[in-house]
mmCIF file of C-alpha atoms in Angstrom:
data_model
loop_
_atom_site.group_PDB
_atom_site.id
_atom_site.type_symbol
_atom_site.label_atom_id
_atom_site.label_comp_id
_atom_site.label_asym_id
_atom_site.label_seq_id
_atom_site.Cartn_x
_atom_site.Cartn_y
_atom_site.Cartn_z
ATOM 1 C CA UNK A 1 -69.212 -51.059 -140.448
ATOM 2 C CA UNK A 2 -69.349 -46.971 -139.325
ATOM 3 C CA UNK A 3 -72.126 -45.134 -138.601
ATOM 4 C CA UNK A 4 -71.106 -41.684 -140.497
ATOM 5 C CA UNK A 5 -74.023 -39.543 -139.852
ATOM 6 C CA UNK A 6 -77.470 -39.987 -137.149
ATOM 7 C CA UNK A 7 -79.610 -37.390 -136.366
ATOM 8 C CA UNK A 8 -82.732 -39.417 -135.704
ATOM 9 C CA UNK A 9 -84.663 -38.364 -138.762
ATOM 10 C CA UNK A 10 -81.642 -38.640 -140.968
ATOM 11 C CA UNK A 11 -78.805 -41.593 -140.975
ATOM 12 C CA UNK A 12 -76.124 -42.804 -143.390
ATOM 13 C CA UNK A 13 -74.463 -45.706 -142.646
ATOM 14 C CA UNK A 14 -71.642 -47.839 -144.535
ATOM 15 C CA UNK A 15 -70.025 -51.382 -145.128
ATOM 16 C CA UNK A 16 -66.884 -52.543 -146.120
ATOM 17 C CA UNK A 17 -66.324 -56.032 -146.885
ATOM 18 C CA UNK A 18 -61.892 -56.915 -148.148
ATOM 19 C CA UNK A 19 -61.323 -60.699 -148.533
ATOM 20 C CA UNK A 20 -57.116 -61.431 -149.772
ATOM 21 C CA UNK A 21 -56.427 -64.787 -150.799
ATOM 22 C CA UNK A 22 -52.959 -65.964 -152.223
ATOM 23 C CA UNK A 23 -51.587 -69.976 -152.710
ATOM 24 C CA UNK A 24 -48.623 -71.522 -153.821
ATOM 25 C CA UNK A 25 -47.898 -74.942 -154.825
ATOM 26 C CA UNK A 26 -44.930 -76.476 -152.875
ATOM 27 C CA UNK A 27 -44.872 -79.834 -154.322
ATOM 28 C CA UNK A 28 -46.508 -81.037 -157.551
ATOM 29 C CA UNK A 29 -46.027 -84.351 -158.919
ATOM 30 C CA UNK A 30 -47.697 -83.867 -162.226
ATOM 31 C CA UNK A 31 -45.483 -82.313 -165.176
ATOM 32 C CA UNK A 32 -47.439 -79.248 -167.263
ATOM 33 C CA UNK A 33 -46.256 -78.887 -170.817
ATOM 34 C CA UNK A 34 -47.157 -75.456 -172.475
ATOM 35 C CA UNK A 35 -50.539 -76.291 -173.869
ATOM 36 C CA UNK A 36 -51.639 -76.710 -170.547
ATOM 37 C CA UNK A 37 -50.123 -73.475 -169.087
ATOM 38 C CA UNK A 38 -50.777 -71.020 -171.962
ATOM 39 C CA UNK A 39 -54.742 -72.315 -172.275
ATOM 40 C CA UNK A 40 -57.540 -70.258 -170.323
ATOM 41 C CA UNK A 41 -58.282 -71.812 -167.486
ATOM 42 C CA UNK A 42 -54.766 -71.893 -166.845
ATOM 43 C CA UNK A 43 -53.090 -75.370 -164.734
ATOM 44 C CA UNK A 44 -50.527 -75.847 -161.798
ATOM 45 C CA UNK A 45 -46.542 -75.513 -161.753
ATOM 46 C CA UNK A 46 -44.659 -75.427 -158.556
ATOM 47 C CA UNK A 47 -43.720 -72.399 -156.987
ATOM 48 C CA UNK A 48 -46.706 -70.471 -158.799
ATOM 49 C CA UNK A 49 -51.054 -70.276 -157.751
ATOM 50 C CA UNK A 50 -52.968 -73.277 -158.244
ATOM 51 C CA UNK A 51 -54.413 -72.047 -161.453
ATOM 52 C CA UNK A 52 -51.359 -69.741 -163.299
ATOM 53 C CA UNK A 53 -51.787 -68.480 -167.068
ATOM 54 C CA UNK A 54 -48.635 -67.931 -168.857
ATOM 55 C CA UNK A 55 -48.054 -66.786 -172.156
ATOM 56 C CA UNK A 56 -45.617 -67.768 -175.080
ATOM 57 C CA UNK A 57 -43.591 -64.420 -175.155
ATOM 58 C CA UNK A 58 -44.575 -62.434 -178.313
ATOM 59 C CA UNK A 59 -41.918 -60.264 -180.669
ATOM 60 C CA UNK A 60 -44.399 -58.772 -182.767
ATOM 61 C CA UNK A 61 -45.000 -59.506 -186.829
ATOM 62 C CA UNK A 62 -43.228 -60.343 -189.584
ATOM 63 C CA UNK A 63 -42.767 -58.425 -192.648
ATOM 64 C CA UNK A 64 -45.667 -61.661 -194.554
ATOM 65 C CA UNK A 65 -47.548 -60.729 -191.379
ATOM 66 C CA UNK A 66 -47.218 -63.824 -189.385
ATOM 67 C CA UNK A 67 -47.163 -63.730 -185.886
ATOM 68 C CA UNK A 68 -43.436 -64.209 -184.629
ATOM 69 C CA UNK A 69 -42.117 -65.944 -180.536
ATOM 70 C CA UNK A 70 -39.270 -66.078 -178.321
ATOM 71 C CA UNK A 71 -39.429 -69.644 -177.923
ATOM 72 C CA UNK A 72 -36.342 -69.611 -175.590
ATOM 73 C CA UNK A 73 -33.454 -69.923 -177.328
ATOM 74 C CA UNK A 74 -30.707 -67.385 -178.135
ATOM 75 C CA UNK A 75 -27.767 -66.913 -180.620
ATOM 76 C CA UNK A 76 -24.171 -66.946 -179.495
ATOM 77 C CA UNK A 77 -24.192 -62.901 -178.847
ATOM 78 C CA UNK A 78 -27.127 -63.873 -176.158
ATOM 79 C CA UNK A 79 -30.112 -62.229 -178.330
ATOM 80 C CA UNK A 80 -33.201 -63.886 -178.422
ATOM 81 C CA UNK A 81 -33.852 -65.850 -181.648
ATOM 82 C CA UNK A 82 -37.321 -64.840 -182.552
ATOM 83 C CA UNK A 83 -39.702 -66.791 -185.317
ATOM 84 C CA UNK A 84 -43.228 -68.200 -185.459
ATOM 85 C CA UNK A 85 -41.721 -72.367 -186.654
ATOM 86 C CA UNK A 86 -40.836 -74.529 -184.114
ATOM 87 C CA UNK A 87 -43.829 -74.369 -181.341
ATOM 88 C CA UNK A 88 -44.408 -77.253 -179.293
ATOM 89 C CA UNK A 89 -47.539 -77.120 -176.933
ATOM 90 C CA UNK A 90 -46.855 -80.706 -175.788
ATOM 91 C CA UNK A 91 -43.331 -79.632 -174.549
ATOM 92 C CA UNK A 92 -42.475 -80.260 -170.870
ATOM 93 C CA UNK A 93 -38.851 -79.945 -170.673
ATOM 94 C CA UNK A 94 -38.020 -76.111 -171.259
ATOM 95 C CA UNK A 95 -40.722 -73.957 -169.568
ATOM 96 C CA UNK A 96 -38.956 -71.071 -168.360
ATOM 97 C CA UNK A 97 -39.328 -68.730 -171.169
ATOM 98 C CA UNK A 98 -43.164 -68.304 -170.896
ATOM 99 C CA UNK A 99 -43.892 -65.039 -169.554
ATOM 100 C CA UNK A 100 -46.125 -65.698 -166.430
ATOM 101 C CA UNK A 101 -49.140 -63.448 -166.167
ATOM 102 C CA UNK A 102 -50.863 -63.821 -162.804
ATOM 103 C CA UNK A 103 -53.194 -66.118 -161.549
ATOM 104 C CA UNK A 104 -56.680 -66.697 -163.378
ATOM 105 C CA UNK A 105 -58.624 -66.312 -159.941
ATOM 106 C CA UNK A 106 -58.542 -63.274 -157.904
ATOM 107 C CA UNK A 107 -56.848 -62.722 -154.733
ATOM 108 C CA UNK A 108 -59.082 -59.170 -153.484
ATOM 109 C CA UNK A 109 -62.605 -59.693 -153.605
ATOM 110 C CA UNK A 110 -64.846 -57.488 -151.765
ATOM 111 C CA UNK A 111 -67.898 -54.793 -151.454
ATOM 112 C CA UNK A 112 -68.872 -51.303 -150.305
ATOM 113 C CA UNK A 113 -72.376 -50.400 -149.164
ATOM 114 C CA UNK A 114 -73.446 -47.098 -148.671
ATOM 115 C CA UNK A 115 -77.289 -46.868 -146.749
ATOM 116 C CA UNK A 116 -78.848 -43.636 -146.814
ATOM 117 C CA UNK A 117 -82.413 -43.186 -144.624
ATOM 118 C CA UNK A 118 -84.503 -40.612 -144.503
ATOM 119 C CA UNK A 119 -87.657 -41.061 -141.827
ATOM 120 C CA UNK A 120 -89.407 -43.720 -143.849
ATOM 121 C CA UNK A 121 -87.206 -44.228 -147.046
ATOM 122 C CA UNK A 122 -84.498 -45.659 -147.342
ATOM 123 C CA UNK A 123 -81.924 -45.271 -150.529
ATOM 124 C CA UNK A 124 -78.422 -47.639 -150.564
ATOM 125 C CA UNK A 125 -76.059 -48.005 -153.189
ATOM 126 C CA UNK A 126 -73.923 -51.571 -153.281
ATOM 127 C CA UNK A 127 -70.716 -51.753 -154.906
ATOM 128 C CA UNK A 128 -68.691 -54.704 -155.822
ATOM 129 C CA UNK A 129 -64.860 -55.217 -156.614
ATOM 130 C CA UNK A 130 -61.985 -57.436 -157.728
ATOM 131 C CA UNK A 131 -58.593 -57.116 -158.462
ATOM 132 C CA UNK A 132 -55.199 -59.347 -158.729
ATOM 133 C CA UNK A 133 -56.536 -62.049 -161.569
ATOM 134 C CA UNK A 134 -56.149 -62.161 -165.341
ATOM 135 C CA UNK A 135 -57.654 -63.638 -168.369
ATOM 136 C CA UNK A 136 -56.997 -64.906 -171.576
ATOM 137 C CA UNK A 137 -58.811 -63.279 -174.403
ATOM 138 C CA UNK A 138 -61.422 -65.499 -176.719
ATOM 139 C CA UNK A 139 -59.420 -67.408 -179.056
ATOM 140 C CA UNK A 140 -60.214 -64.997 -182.362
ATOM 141 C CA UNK A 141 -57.848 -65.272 -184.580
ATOM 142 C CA UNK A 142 -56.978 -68.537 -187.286
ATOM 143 C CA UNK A 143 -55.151 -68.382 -190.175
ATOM 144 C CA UNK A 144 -58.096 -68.853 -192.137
ATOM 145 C CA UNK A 145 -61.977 -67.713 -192.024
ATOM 146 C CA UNK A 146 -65.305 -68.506 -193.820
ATOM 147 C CA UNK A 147 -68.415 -67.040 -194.551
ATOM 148 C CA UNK A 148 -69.659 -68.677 -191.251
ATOM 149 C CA UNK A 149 -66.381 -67.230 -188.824
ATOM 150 C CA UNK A 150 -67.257 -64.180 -186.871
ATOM 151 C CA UNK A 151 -64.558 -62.116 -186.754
ATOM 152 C CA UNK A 152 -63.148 -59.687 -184.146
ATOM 153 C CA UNK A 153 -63.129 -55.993 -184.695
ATOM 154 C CA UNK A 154 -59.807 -55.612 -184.024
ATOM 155 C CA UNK A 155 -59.520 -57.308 -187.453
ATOM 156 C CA UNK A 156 -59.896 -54.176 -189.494
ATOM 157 C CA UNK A 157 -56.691 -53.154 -187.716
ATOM 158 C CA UNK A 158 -55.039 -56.192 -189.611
ATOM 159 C CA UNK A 159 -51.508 -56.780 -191.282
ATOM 160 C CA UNK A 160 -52.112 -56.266 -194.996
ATOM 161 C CA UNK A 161 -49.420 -54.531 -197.098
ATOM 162 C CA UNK A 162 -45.800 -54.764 -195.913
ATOM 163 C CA UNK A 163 -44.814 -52.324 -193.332
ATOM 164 C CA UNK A 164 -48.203 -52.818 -191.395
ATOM 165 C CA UNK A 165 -45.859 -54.537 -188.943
ATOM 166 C CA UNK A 166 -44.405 -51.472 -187.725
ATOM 167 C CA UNK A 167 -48.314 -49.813 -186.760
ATOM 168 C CA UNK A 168 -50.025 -53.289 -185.449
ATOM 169 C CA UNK A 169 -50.023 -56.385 -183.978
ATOM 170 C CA UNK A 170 -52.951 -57.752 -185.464
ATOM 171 C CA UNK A 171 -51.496 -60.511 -187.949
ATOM 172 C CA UNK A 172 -52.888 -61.170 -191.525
ATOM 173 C CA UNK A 173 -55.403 -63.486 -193.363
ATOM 174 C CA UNK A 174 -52.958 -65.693 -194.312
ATOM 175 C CA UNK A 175 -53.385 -67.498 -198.029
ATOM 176 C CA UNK A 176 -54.702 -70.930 -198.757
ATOM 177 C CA UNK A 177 -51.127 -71.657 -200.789
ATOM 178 C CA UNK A 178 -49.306 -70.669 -197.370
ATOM 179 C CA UNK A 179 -51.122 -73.123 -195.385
ATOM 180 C CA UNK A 180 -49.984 -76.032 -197.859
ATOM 181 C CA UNK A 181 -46.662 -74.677 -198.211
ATOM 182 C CA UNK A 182 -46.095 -74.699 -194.617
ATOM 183 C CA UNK A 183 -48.321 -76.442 -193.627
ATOM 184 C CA UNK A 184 -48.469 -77.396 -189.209
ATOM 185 C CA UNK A 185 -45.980 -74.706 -188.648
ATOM 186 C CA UNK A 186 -48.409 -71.352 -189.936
ATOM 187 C CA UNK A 187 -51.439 -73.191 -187.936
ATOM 188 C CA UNK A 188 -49.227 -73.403 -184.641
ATOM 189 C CA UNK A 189 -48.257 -69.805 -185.043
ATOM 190 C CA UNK A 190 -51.830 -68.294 -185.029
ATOM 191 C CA UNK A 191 -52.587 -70.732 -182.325
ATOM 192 C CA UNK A 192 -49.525 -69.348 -180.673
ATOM 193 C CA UNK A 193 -50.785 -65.889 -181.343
ATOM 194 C CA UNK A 194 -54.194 -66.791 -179.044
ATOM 195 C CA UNK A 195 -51.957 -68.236 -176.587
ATOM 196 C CA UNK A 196 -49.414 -65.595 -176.437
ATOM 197 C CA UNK A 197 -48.629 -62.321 -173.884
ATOM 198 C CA UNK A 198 -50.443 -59.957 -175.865
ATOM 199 C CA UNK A 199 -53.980 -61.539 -175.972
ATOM 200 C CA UNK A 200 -53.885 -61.345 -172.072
ATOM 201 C CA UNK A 201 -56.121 -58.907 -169.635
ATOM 202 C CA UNK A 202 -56.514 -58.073 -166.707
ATOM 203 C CA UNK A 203 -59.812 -59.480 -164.256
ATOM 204 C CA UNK A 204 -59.645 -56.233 -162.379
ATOM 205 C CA UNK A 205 -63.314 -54.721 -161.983
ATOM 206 C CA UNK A 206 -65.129 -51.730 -159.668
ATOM 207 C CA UNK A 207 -69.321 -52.563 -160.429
ATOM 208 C CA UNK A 208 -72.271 -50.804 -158.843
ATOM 209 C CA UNK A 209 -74.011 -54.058 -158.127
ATOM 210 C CA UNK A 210 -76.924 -52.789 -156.633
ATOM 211 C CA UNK A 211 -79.265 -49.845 -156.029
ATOM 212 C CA UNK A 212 -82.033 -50.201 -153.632
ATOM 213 C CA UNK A 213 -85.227 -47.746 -152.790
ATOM 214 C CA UNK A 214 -87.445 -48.620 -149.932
ATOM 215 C CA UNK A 215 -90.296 -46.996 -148.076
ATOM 216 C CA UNK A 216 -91.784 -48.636 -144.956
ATOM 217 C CA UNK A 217 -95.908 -47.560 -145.173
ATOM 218 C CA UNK A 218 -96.698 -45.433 -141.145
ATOM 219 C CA UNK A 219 -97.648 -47.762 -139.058
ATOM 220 C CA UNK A 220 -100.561 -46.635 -137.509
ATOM 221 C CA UNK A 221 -102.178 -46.460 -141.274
ATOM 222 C CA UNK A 222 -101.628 -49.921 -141.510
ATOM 223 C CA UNK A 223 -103.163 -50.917 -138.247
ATOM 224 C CA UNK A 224 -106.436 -49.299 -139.064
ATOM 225 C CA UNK A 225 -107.141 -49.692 -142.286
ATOM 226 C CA UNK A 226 -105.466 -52.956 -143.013
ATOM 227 C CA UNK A 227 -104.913 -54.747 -139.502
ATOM 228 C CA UNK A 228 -100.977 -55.413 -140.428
ATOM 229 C CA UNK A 229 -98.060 -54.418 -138.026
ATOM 230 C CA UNK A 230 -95.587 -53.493 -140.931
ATOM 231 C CA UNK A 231 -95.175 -53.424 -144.907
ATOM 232 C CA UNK A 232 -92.496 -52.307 -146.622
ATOM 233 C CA UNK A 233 -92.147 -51.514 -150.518
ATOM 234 C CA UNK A 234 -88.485 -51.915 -152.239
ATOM 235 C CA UNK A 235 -87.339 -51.425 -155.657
ATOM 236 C CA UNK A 236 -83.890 -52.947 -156.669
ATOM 237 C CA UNK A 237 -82.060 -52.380 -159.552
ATOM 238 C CA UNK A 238 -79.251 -54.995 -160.058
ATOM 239 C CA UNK A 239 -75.861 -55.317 -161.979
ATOM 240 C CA UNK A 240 -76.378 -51.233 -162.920
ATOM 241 C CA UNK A 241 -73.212 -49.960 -164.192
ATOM 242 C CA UNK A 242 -69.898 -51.975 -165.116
ATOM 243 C CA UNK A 243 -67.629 -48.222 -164.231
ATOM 244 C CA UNK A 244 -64.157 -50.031 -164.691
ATOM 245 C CA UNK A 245 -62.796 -53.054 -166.622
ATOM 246 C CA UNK A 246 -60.017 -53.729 -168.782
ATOM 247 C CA UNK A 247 -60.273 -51.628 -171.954
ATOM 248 C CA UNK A 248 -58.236 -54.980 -173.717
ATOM 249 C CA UNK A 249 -61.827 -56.763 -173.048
ATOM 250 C CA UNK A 250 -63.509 -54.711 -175.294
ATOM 251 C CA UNK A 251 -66.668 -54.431 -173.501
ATOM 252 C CA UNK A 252 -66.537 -57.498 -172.327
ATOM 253 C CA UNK A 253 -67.921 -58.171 -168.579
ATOM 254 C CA UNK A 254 -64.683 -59.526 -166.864
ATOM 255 C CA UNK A 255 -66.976 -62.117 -164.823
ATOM 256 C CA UNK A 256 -68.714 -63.310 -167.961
ATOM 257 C CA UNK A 257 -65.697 -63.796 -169.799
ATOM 258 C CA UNK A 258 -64.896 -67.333 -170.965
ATOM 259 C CA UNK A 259 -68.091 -68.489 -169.567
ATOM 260 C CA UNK A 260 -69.142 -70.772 -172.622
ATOM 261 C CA UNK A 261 -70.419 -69.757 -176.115
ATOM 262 C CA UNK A 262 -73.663 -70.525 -175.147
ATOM 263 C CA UNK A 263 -73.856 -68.565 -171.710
ATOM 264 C CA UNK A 264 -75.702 -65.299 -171.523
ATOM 265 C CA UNK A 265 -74.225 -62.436 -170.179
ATOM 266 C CA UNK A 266 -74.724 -60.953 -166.927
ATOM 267 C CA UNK A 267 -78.315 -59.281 -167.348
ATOM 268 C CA UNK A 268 -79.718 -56.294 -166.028
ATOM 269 C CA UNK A 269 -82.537 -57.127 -163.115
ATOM 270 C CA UNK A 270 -85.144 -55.259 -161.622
ATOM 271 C CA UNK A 271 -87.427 -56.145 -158.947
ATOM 272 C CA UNK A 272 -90.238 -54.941 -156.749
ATOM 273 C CA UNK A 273 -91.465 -56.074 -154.057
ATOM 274 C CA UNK A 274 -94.037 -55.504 -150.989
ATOM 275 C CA UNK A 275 -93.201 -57.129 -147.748
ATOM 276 C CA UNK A 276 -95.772 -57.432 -145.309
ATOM 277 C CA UNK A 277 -95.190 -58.189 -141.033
ATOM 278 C CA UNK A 278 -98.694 -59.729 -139.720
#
């Protein structure tokens, strides 16, 4: 807390708040596979936060537009073997090539509260902040859709004609006759796609939380014409002004993000109010 400026009419006054959290697990008897690691709430492994997200490692699109993996195995020259067949979210044996992105819950939280009085009024401005999580993007993309699928935007950005895979990373709308050809293995990939490195961002946010305007009514009006000691009017304006989030979230409020499909966003909030001392 400081007390920057006090001249008796005029004050401004401010508040820091800094809270760092960080965990390991030391010993874990239960054995994660990679559905559980690479899904978005995330699960314990040893030597990593109680709730880590890792990704499979993604090597960007084929020239049919599938999505294509390191799934951990290399040729004899040591370079990475890289396809979308082959991915086994109930595996528990080789973990160590998924790329580990961070921990889904933060470890800064905080605020910063600037008060600003003049005589009666009284004008503060509360800002709220966290940093050091991550979070796995809404699983968008399948390897089919309907006339009842909403689909992304980043869809229009999508793999269509051969050499699209050199300008995105957005993979195709695959073909019913792939999905029977293949069958399991094209479903996995898109599934991998959701659960891969690139569909990852970061929980990092600055927010003005709150703006507050207050004016305390003279006192000795309010003793003789109303017989109160004090009353105070306030106006507060709530969850104002998201001013930085991931860009990857697309909008997206980074503490309403994988809430629920049926959860409502955080909403915008005013409120007035008159409080009286008798």
């Amino acid at each position: 807390n400081t007390t920057n400026v006090d001249t008796g009419d005029f004050a401004w006054t401010s508040n820091l708040t800094f809270s760092w959290n960080e965990n390991k697990i030391t010993k874990l008897d239960a054995i994660p596979t990679v559905g559980s690691l690479t899904r978005q709430g995330g699960a314990p492994r040893e030597g990593y936060p109680v709730r880590s997200l890792f990704s499979l490692p993604f090597r960007g699109l084929d020239d049919t537009g599938m999505p294509t993996f390191w799934l951990g195995e290399k040729d004899k020259d040591g370079k990475e073997i890289v396809g979308y067949k082959g991915i086994n979210f109930q595996n528990n044996q080789n973990l160590d090539y998924l790329k580990y992105e961070g921990s889904i819950d933060p470890t800064i939280v905080g605020g910063f509260d600037n008060t600003f009085r003049y005589k009666d009024f009284g004008l503060s401005f509360y800002f709220t902040y966290q940093a050091g999580s991550v979070i796995r993007l809404p699983d968008d993309f399948s390897t089919w859709y309907s006339d009842q699928s909403t689909m992304p935007r980043e869809m229009l950005n999508r793999w269509q004609v051969p050499g699209d895979e050199k300008t995105t990373n957005i993979p195709a709308i695959q073909s019913r006759w792939r999905l029977y050809d293949e069958g399991s293995d094209v479903s996995w990939a898109y599934t991998g796609y959701n659960y891969s490195d690139i569909r990852v961002a970061k929980g990092d946010f600055f927010r003005l939380k709150d703006i507050t305007l207050s004016y305390n009514l003279p006192k000795d009006f309010l003793k003789e014409y109303l017989s109160i000691n004090s009353a105070t009017l306030r106006f507060v304006a709530s969850n104002v002004w998201l001013i930085y989030a991931d860009k990857k979230l697309n909008g997206v409020d980074p503490e309403f993000a994988n809430t629920g499909g049926v959860a409502m966003p955080t909403p915008h909030q005013y409120t007035l109010t008159l409080r009286l001392g008798f």
